[in-house]
PDB file of C-alpha atoms in Angstrom:
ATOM      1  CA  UNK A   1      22.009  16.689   5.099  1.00 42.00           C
ATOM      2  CA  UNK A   2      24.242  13.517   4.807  1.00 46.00           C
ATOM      3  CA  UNK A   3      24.753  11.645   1.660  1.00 50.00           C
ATOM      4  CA  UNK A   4      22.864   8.711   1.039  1.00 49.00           C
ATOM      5  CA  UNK A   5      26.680   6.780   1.279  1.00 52.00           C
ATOM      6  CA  UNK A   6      26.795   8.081   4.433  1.00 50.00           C
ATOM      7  CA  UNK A   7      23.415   6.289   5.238  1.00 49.00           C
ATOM      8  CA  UNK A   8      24.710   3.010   4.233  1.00 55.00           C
ATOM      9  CA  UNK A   9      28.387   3.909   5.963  1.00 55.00           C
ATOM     10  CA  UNK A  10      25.988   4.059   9.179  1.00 67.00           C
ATOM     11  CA  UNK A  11      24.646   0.405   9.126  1.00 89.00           C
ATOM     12  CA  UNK A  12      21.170   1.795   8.227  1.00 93.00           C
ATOM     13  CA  UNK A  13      20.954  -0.281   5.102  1.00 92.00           C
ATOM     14  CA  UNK A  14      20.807  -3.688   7.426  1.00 94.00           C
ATOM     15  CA  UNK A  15      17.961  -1.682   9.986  1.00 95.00           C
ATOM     16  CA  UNK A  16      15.687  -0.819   6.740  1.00 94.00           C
ATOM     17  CA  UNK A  17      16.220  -4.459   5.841  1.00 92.00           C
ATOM     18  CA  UNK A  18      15.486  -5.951   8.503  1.00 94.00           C
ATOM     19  CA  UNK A  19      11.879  -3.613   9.106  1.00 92.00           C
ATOM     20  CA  UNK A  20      11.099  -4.552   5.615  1.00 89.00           C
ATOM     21  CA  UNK A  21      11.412  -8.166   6.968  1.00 91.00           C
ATOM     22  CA  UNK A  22       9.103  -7.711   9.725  1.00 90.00           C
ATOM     23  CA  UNK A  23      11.918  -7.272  12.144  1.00 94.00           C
ATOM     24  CA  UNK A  24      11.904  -4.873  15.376  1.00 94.00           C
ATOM     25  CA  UNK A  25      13.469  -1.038  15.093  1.00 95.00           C
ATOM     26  CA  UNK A  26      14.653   0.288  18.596  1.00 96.00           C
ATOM     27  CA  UNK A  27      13.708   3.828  19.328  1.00 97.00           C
ATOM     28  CA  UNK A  28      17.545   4.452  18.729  1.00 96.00           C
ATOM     29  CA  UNK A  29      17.571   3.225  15.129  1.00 96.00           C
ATOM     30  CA  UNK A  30      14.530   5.051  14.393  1.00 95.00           C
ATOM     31  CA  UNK A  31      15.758   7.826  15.278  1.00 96.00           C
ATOM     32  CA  UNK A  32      19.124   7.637  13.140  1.00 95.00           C
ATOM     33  CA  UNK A  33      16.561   6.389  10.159  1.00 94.00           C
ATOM     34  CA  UNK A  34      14.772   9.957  10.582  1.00 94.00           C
ATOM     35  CA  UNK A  35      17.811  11.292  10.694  1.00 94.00           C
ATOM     36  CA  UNK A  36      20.266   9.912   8.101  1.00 94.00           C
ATOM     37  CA  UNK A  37      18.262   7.599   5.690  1.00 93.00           C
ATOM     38  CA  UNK A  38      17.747   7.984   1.926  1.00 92.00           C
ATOM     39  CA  UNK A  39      13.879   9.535   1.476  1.00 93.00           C
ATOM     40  CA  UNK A  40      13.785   6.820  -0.872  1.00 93.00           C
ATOM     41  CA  UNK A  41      15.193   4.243   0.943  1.00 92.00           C
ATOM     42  CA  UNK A  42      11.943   4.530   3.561  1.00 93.00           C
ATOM     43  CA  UNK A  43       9.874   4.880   1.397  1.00 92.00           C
ATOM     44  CA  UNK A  44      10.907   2.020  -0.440  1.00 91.00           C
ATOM     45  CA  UNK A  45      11.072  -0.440   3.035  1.00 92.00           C
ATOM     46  CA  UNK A  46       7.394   1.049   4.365  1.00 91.00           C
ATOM     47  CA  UNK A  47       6.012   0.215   0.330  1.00 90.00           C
ATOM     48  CA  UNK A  48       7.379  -3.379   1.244  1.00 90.00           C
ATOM     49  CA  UNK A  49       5.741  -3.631   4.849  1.00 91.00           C
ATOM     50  CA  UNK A  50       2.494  -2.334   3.831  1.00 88.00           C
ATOM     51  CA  UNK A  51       2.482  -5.088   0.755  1.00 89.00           C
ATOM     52  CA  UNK A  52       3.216  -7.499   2.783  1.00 89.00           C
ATOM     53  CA  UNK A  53       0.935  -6.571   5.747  1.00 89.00           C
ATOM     54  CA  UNK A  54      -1.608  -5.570   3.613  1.00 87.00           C
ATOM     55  CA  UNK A  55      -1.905  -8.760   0.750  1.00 88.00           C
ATOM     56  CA  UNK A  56      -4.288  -8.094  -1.574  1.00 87.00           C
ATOM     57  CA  UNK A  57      -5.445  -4.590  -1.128  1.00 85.00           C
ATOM     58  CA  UNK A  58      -2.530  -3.045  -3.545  1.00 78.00           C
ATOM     59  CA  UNK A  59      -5.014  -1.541  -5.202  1.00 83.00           C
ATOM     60  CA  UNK A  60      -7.061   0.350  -2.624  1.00 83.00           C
ATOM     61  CA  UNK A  61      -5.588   3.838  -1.278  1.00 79.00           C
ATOM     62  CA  UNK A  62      -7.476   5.103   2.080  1.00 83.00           C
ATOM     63  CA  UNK A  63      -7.121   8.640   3.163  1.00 83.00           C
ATOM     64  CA  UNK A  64      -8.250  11.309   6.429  1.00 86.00           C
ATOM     65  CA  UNK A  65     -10.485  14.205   5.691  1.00 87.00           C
ATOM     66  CA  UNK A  66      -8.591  16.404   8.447  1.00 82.00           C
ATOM     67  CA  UNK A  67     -11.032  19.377   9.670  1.00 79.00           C
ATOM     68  CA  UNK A  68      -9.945  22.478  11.097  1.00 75.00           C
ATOM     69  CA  UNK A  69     -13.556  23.928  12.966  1.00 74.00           C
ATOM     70  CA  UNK A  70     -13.122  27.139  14.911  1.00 68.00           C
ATOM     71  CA  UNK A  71     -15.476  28.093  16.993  1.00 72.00           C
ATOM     72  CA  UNK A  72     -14.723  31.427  17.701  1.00 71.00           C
ATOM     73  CA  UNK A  73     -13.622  34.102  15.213  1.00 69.00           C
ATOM     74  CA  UNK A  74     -10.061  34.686  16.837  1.00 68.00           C
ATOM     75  CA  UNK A  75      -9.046  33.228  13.769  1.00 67.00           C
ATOM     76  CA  UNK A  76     -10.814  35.833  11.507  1.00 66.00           C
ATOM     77  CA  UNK A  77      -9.569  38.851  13.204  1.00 64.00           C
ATOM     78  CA  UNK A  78      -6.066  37.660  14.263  1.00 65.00           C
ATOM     79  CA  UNK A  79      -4.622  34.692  12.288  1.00 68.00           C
ATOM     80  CA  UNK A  80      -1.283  35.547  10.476  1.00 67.00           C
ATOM     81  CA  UNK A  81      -1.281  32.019   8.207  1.00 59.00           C
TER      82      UNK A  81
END
């Protein structure tokens, strides 16, 4: 796991900038921000997109009700989770 100098020593500070802007990511910087960025750090730039995109709903938090329905009872007899 690299150190979060490491992130900066990688130019990702300027990409998470940038996004938090409302600038462009290539697939390629992406990639190196799942790879290499500070948890923090994306957290941080996606709190500032969503703000921004988002203006005056700070206070309302949405969420999915995710389902799992089986219709058979393979998982019954044979699941190992």
């Amino acid at each position: 796991m690299p150190r979060p100098s490491e992130a900066t020593d990688r130019g990702l500070q300027s990409v998470l900038d940038r996004a938090a802007e409302g600038g462009r990511v290539t697939p390629e910087e992406a990639l190196d921000l799942y790879r290499f960025a500070p948890l923090h750090a994306l957290g941080s730039a996606a709190d500032t997109i969503r703000r921004r995109r988002y203006a005056g709903t700070e206070h309302i938090a949405t969420y999915i009700i995710e389902r799992n329905i089986n219709y058979t009872n393979v998982c019954v007899t044979a699941c190992k989770f």
